[in-house]
Coordinates of C-alpha atoms in Angstrom, one line a residue:
X1 CA 133.1 76.6 65.2
X2 CA 135.2 78.4 68.2
X3 CA 133.9 81.2 67.3
X4 CA 129.8 78.8 67.5
X5 CA 130.9 77.3 70.8
X6 CA 131.3 81.1 72.5
X7 CA 128.1 82.4 71.1
X8 CA 126.4 80.1 72.9
X9 CA 127.9 79.4 75.7
X10 CA 127.7 83.8 76.3
X11 CA 123.3 83.0 75.4
X12 CA 124.3 80.3 77.9
X13 CA 125.9 82.7 80.8
X14 CA 123.2 84.9 79.3
X15 CA 119.5 82.3 79.9
X16 CA 120.4 81.4 83.1
X17 CA 121.4 85.2 84.6
X18 CA 117.9 85.4 83.2
X19 CA 116.5 82.3 85.5
X20 CA 118.2 83.0 88.3
X21 CA 117.6 87.7 88.1
X22 CA 113.2 86.2 87.0
X23 CA 113.3 83.9 90.4
X24 CA 115.0 86.5 92.6
X25 CA 112.3 88.6 91.5
X26 CA 114.4 91.3 89.9
X27 CA 112.2 91.5 86.6
X28 CA 114.0 94.9 84.6
X29 CA 117.6 92.5 85.3
X30 CA 116.2 89.5 84.2
X31 CA 114.2 91.5 80.6
X32 CA 117.9 92.8 80.1
X33 CA 120.1 89.9 80.8
X34 CA 117.2 87.6 77.8
X35 CA 117.5 90.2 75.6
X36 CA 121.0 90.2 75.5
X37 CA 120.6 86.2 74.9
X38 CA 118.8 86.3 72.3
X39 CA 120.7 89.3 70.6
X40 CA 123.5 85.5 70.8
X41 CA 121.4 83.6 68.8
X42 CA 117.6 82.3 68.7
X43 CA 116.4 80.5 71.0
X44 CA 112.2 79.7 72.4
X45 CA 112.4 79.2 76.0
X46 CA 114.5 83.3 75.5
X47 CA 111.5 84.4 74.3
X48 CA 108.8 82.8 76.8
X49 CA 111.1 83.7 79.9
X50 CA 111.4 87.6 77.9
X51 CA 107.9 87.4 77.9
X52 CA 106.8 87.2 82.1
X53 CA 110.0 89.4 83.1
X54 CA 107.6 91.8 81.3
X55 CA 105.1 91.3 83.1
X56 CA 106.0 92.4 86.4
X57 CA 105.0 90.5 87.9
X58 CA 101.8 91.6 87.8
X59 CA 98.6 90.3 85.7
X60 CA 98.5 91.3 82.0
X61 CA 95.1 93.1 82.9
X62 CA 97.3 95.7 84.8
X63 CA 100.1 96.1 82.0
X64 CA 99.2 98.7 79.0
X65 CA 99.2 98.2 75.4
X66 CA 102.2 99.0 74.7
X67 CA 103.7 96.5 77.0
X68 CA 101.5 93.9 75.9
X69 CA 102.4 94.8 72.2
X70 CA 105.9 93.0 73.4
X71 CA 105.1 90.8 75.4
X72 CA 103.2 89.3 73.0
X73 CA 105.7 89.8 70.2
X74 CA 108.0 87.7 72.1
X75 CA 105.3 85.3 72.6
X76 CA 104.5 85.1 69.2
X77 CA 108.2 84.6 68.5
X78 CA 108.8 81.5 71.0
X79 CA 105.2 79.6 68.8
X80 CA 107.3 79.2 66.5
X81 CA 109.5 77.2 68.1
X82 CA 106.2 73.7 67.4
X83 CA 106.3 71.3 69.8
X84 CA 109.6 72.8 73.0
X85 CA 108.2 72.9 75.9
X86 CA 108.3 76.9 75.6
X87 CA 105.9 77.1 72.8
X88 CA 103.4 75.0 75.3
X89 CA 104.0 77.4 77.8
X90 CA 104.1 80.6 75.3
X91 CA 100.5 78.8 74.2
X92 CA 99.1 79.3 78.5
X93 CA 100.7 82.6 79.2
X94 CA 99.1 83.9 75.0
X95 CA 95.5 82.2 76.0
X96 CA 95.6 83.9 79.7
X97 CA 96.5 87.3 78.7
X98 CA 93.4 86.9 76.1
X99 CA 91.1 86.0 79.3
X100 CA 92.3 88.7 82.0
X101 CA 93.9 91.5 79.3
X102 CA 91.1 91.4 75.8
X103 CA 88.4 89.6 78.0
X104 CA 87.8 87.6 74.1
X105 CA 88.1 83.3 74.9
X106 CA 91.0 81.1 75.2
X107 CA 91.7 78.1 73.1
X108 CA 89.2 75.1 74.1
X109 CA 92.5 72.6 74.1
X110 CA 94.0 74.3 76.6
X111 CA 94.0 71.1 79.1
X112 CA 95.7 69.2 76.5
X113 CA 98.8 71.8 76.3
X114 CA 98.8 71.7 80.5
X115 CA 98.9 68.3 81.3
X116 CA 102.6 68.3 78.3
X117 CA 103.8 70.9 81.2
X118 CA 105.5 69.9 83.9
X119 CA 105.0 72.2 88.2
X120 CA 109.2 73.1 87.1
X121 CA 107.7 73.7 83.6
X122 CA 104.7 76.2 85.0
X123 CA 106.6 78.1 87.8
X124 CA 107.6 81.3 85.7
X125 CA 103.9 81.4 85.0
X126 CA 102.6 80.5 88.9
X127 CA 104.6 82.8 90.3
X128 CA 105.7 86.1 87.8
X129 CA 101.9 86.9 86.6
X130 CA 100.0 88.2 89.7
X131 CA 96.5 86.7 90.3
X132 CA 94.7 87.5 86.8
X133 CA 91.0 86.2 86.1
X134 CA 89.5 83.7 82.8
X135 CA 88.7 80.7 82.7
X136 CA 92.9 80.4 81.8
X137 CA 94.3 81.6 85.2
X138 CA 91.5 78.8 86.6
X139 CA 92.5 75.5 84.2
X140 CA 96.1 76.7 85.2
X141 CA 96.0 77.0 88.9
X142 CA 93.5 73.6 88.9
X143 CA 96.4 71.6 87.1
X144 CA 98.7 71.9 89.6
X145 CA 96.3 72.3 92.4
X146 CA 96.7 75.7 93.8
X147 CA 92.8 76.8 92.6
X148 CA 92.3 75.0 96.2
X149 CA 94.2 77.3 98.2
X150 CA 93.4 80.1 96.6
X151 CA 90.0 79.6 97.1
X152 CA 90.7 78.0 100.8
X153 CA 92.6 81.1 101.6
X154 CA 89.4 82.9 100.3
X155 CA 87.0 81.6 102.0
X156 CA 88.9 81.3 106.0
X157 CA 89.8 85.6 105.2
X158 CA 86.0 85.6 103.8
X159 CA 85.1 83.8 107.4
X160 CA 87.2 85.7 109.8
X161 CA 85.9 88.3 108.6
X162 CA 81.8 87.2 109.6
X163 CA 80.7 88.1 112.6
X164 CA 78.9 84.1 114.4
X165 CA 75.1 84.2 114.3
X166 CA 73.5 84.1 117.7
X167 CA 73.4 80.0 119.3
X168 CA 70.4 78.8 119.2
X169 CA 68.9 78.0 122.4
X170 CA 68.2 73.9 120.3
X171 CA 66.8 72.0 118.4
X172 CA 63.1 73.5 118.7
X173 CA 60.4 73.0 115.5
X174 CA 61.6 69.2 116.2
X175 CA 59.8 69.2 119.3
X176 CA 57.3 70.4 118.2
X177 CA 56.7 68.6 115.3
X178 CA 56.6 65.6 117.5
X179 CA 54.0 67.0 119.8
X180 CA 51.7 67.8 116.4
X181 CA 52.5 64.1 115.2
X182 CA 50.4 63.3 118.6
X183 CA 48.2 65.7 118.5
X184 CA 47.3 63.9 115.2
X185 CA 47.3 60.6 116.2
X186 CA 45.0 61.3 119.4
X187 CA 42.8 63.6 117.3
X188 CA 42.3 59.8 114.9
X189 CA 41.8 57.3 117.9
X190 CA 39.0 60.1 119.2
X191 CA 37.0 61.1 116.5
X192 CA 35.1 63.2 117.4
X193 CA 33.8 67.1 118.3
X194 CA 35.9 67.2 120.7
X195 CA 38.4 66.3 116.9
X196 CA 38.5 69.2 115.2
X197 CA 39.7 71.3 117.1
X198 CA 42.9 69.0 118.3
X199 CA 43.9 68.6 114.6
X200 CA 43.2 72.7 114.5
X201 CA 45.7 72.5 117.4
X202 CA 48.5 70.7 115.1
X203 CA 48.7 72.0 112.8
X204 CA 49.5 75.4 113.9
X205 CA 52.1 73.7 115.7
X206 CA 52.9 72.1 112.9
X207 CA 53.4 75.7 111.2
X208 CA 55.2 76.5 114.3
X209 CA 57.6 73.4 113.7
X210 CA 57.5 74.8 110.1
X211 CA 59.2 78.8 111.3
X212 CA 61.2 77.1 114.0
X213 CA 63.0 74.8 111.6
X214 CA 63.5 77.8 108.3
X215 CA 65.5 79.6 111.6
X216 CA 67.5 75.9 112.1
X217 CA 68.6 76.7 109.0
X218 CA 69.2 80.0 108.1
X219 CA 71.0 79.7 111.5
X220 CA 72.9 76.8 109.7
X221 CA 73.4 78.9 106.9
X222 CA 75.0 81.8 108.4
X223 CA 77.0 80.0 111.3
X224 CA 78.5 77.8 107.6
X225 CA 79.6 81.1 106.5
X226 CA 81.2 82.1 109.8
X227 CA 83.1 79.2 110.8
X228 CA 84.9 77.8 111.4
X229 CA 87.4 81.0 111.0
X230 CA 91.2 80.6 110.7
X231 CA 93.8 81.3 113.4
X232 CA 95.0 85.0 114.4
X233 CA 98.3 83.4 113.6
X234 CA 97.4 82.2 110.7
X235 CA 96.3 85.7 108.9
X236 CA 99.8 86.9 110.2
X237 CA 101.2 84.6 108.1
X238 CA 99.3 85.5 104.7
X239 CA 99.9 89.4 105.6
X240 CA 104.1 88.3 106.5
X241 CA 103.9 86.0 103.3
X242 CA 102.7 88.3 101.2
X243 CA 104.8 91.4 102.2
X244 CA 107.6 89.1 101.0
X245 CA 106.1 88.7 97.6
X246 CA 105.8 92.8 97.8
X247 CA 109.3 93.7 98.7
X248 CA 110.9 91.4 96.1
X249 CA 108.6 92.5 93.8
X250 CA 108.8 97.1 94.1
X251 CA 112.5 95.8 94.2
X252 CA 112.4 96.1 90.7
X253 CA 110.1 99.5 90.3
X254 CA 112.5 101.8 93.0
X255 CA 115.8 99.5 90.7
X256 CA 117.8 98.9 93.5
X257 CA 119.5 96.7 95.0
X258 CA 117.5 95.4 98.1
X259 CA 120.8 94.5 99.2
X260 CA 122.2 95.7 102.4
X261 CA 124.6 98.0 101.4
X262 CA 127.6 95.7 103.5
X263 CA 126.2 92.4 101.6
X264 CA 127.6 94.7 98.2
X265 CA 124.1 95.8 97.8
X266 CA 122.0 100.2 97.9
X267 CA 120.2 99.9 101.3
X268 CA 121.3 101.7 104.8
X269 CA 118.4 99.5 106.5
X270 CA 116.6 95.8 105.1
X271 CA 112.8 97.2 103.6
X272 CA 110.8 99.1 106.2
X273 CA 107.6 98.6 105.8
X274 CA 104.1 100.6 107.2
X275 CA 100.3 98.9 107.8
X276 CA 97.6 100.8 107.5
X277 CA 94.1 101.2 106.9
X278 CA 92.9 102.3 103.3
X279 CA 89.5 104.6 104.0
X280 CA 88.3 102.3 101.1
X281 CA 88.6 98.9 99.2
X282 CA 88.9 98.7 95.4
X283 CA 87.8 94.4 95.2
X284 CA 85.0 94.0 98.3
X285 CA 83.1 95.6 101.6
X286 CA 85.7 96.7 103.8
X287 CA 86.0 94.5 106.9
X288 CA 88.1 95.0 109.7
X289 CA 87.7 93.0 112.8
X290 CA 89.5 92.9 116.1
X291 CA 91.3 89.3 116.7
X292 CA 91.4 87.6 120.3
X293 CA 94.5 89.0 120.7
X294 CA 93.2 92.3 120.6
X295 CA 94.8 93.6 117.2
X296 CA 92.6 95.2 114.2
X297 CA 93.4 93.2 111.2
X298 CA 91.7 93.7 108.2
X299 CA 90.1 92.9 104.5
X300 CA 92.3 94.6 102.6
X301 CA 95.5 96.5 104.0
X302 CA 97.3 99.7 102.1
X303 CA 100.9 98.5 102.2
X304 CA 104.1 101.5 102.6
X305 CA 106.9 99.9 101.4
X306 CA 110.3 102.3 102.3
X307 CA 113.9 101.6 101.0
X308 CA 116.5 103.3 102.4
X309 CA 120.0 104.3 100.4
X310 CA 122.6 106.9 101.0
X311 CA 121.4 109.9 99.2
X312 CA 117.7 108.4 98.1
X313 CA 113.9 107.4 100.3
X314 CA 112.2 105.3 98.1
X315 CA 108.7 104.0 98.0
X316 CA 106.7 101.2 96.9
X317 CA 102.5 102.2 97.3
X318 CA 99.7 100.2 97.3
X319 CA 96.6 99.1 98.6
X320 CA 96.3 94.3 98.9
X321 CA 93.6 93.0 99.0
X322 CA 93.9 90.5 101.8
X323 CA 91.5 88.2 100.4
X324 CA 93.3 87.1 98.1
X325 CA 96.8 88.8 98.0
X326 CA 96.9 90.3 94.8
X327 CA 97.3 94.2 94.4
X328 CA 94.6 96.0 93.0
X329 CA 96.8 99.5 93.0
X330 CA 100.1 100.3 93.1
X331 CA 102.9 103.7 92.9
X332 CA 106.7 104.0 93.4
X333 CA 107.8 107.9 94.8
X334 CA 111.7 108.0 94.4
X335 CA 113.2 111.8 96.8
X336 CA 116.6 112.9 97.8
X337 CA 116.5 113.3 101.0
X338 CA 117.1 117.0 100.9
X339 CA 114.3 117.2 98.9
X340 CA 111.9 116.3 102.1
X341 CA 110.9 118.9 104.4
X342 CA 109.1 117.2 107.0
X343 CA 107.8 114.4 108.5
X344 CA 104.5 114.5 110.3
X345 CA 102.7 112.0 112.8
X346 CA 99.4 112.8 113.4
X347 CA 96.0 111.6 114.5
X348 CA 92.6 112.7 113.1
X349 CA 88.8 111.7 112.3
X350 CA 88.6 108.6 111.7
X351 CA 86.0 108.5 108.2
X352 CA 83.2 107.3 108.0
X353 CA 84.5 104.3 105.5
X354 CA 86.3 103.3 108.1
X355 CA 84.2 103.6 110.8
X356 CA 81.0 101.8 109.7
X357 CA 84.0 98.8 108.9
X358 CA 84.9 98.6 112.3
X359 CA 80.6 98.8 113.8
X360 CA 79.7 96.2 111.7
X361 CA 82.2 94.2 113.5
X362 CA 81.3 95.2 116.2
X363 CA 79.5 97.9 117.5
X364 CA 80.9 97.8 121.2
X365 CA 84.1 97.9 120.8
X366 CA 83.9 101.8 118.2
X367 CA 81.5 103.1 119.6
X368 CA 82.7 106.5 120.1
X369 CA 84.5 107.2 117.3
X370 CA 89.1 107.0 117.4
X371 CA 91.3 109.3 115.2
X372 CA 93.4 108.2 113.1
X373 CA 97.2 108.3 112.8
X374 CA 98.4 109.1 110.1
X375 CA 102.0 109.5 108.8
X376 CA 102.1 112.0 106.2
X377 CA 106.9 113.5 104.4
X378 CA 106.5 116.0 102.1
X379 CA 108.6 117.1 99.8
X380 CA 110.2 120.6 98.7
X381 CA 107.5 121.3 95.2
X382 CA 104.2 120.3 97.9
X383 CA 103.9 116.1 97.0
X384 CA 103.3 114.4 99.8
X385 CA 102.7 110.7 100.9
X386 CA 100.3 109.8 103.3
X387 CA 99.7 106.5 105.3
X388 CA 97.7 105.3 107.9
X389 CA 99.8 103.4 110.6
X390 CA 96.9 103.1 113.7
X391 CA 94.5 104.6 115.6
X392 CA 93.9 106.1 119.3
X393 CA 91.4 107.4 121.1
X394 CA 89.1 106.6 124.2
X395 CA 91.0 104.4 126.8
X396 CA 88.7 101.5 125.7
X397 CA 90.3 101.6 121.9
X398 CA 93.0 100.0 121.6
X399 CA 94.0 100.6 117.9
X400 CA 96.9 98.6 117.3
X401 CA 97.6 96.8 113.9
X402 CA 98.7 93.7 113.6
X403 CA 101.9 94.8 112.0
X404 CA 105.2 96.4 113.9
X405 CA 104.7 99.8 112.3
X406 CA 106.6 102.0 115.9
X407 CA 110.0 100.1 114.4
X408 CA 109.7 101.2 111.1
X409 CA 108.3 105.1 111.4
X410 CA 111.1 105.4 113.5
X411 CA 113.9 104.2 111.7
X412 CA 112.8 106.3 107.9
X413 CA 112.3 110.1 110.8
X414 CA 115.6 108.6 112.4
X415 CA 117.6 108.7 108.2
X416 CA 115.3 112.3 107.8
X417 CA 117.4 112.9 110.6
X418 CA 120.1 112.2 110.5
X419 CA 120.5 113.7 105.8
X420 CA 119.8 117.2 107.7
X421 CA 122.1 116.9 110.1
X422 CA 120.0 116.7 113.5
X423 CA 120.8 115.1 116.4
X424 CA 118.8 112.7 118.0
X425 CA 117.2 114.4 121.5
X426 CA 118.1 112.8 123.7
X427 CA 117.3 109.7 126.1
X428 CA 116.5 108.6 122.3

């Protein structure tokens, strides 16, 4: 009896540790804890949460076939615990995988299953499987009211980058219609030879009014697509949240304890984030706008997160779809400082895709082609890592991106210099 109790205690301890690691975005650690919990006893909840952890915070559609196979194996085991919360959770995740990975229709009774789960039951799905596509994910978001938030952000970001139409003077069509009506009445009252000419004039004025009405309706549609815009501060708050989420996600990818070394972790400095603009946005046409504070914002960003340890420089490099906060492509690298041969900050002509995006918003602002500042890190094997950090050019062009890149650039370059025994120039 004592042995069984000890086994249950061990399973509970590892399961609890797995939940904490999952909540913190440490997916590899969470997966190991859930596997250990399962090695000491069966549990539908452990199988379900292990399936979530194996997705590593990414949508099923971004996972490979082997990973999906493992995830579905554990979901099948969770479904064996019929009638439990874990079995219901597994049904939801299975349906999302059917949509997002296999592109097949989910079960029609999904709404009934969702109604039996609480917010606490749904948080692993809402927070740790990215932003999948399909009816199952939409149903989940609808169940918790999140779809309104996601849609509202996407629409707000779209409006931010949509130029407002030139204001119209007044509703000319109303005056024209009124005048045409008076002429028609006059023609009826006179009812003589001149009435025909007056009626023709009334018809012509009515036609002008109808054209003006169509123009007004077109203006209202364009205005509704562009206004009201979110403030620069709202846009920056969303980017701050996205970067924080990325840091949690990237921490599992680089296999580091991202606390500072002074607090028992691996890092010498906090995670350094560099935000640039991609040459081409992968999910929608690239849009760029200069805000009221003159800083540049975009509907897609290139993000570089740099993790600096005693011996390694690790990076997480991705493209962020800023409308949804979703990741479209990402990669990790790991270099020893000794293998890094150079860091270069150079300026190159802006690619035509970026130039077109700048001019789409403000032709006067980008009347001359600026230069894009690029950070490049190279290693002994000839491999390079590059990211744009801002723009420079003629006197009227202020090309600062709405993210503080210069401090991160300074920290990264100083760390590399220190590990190569290069002292800082006087005055720095």
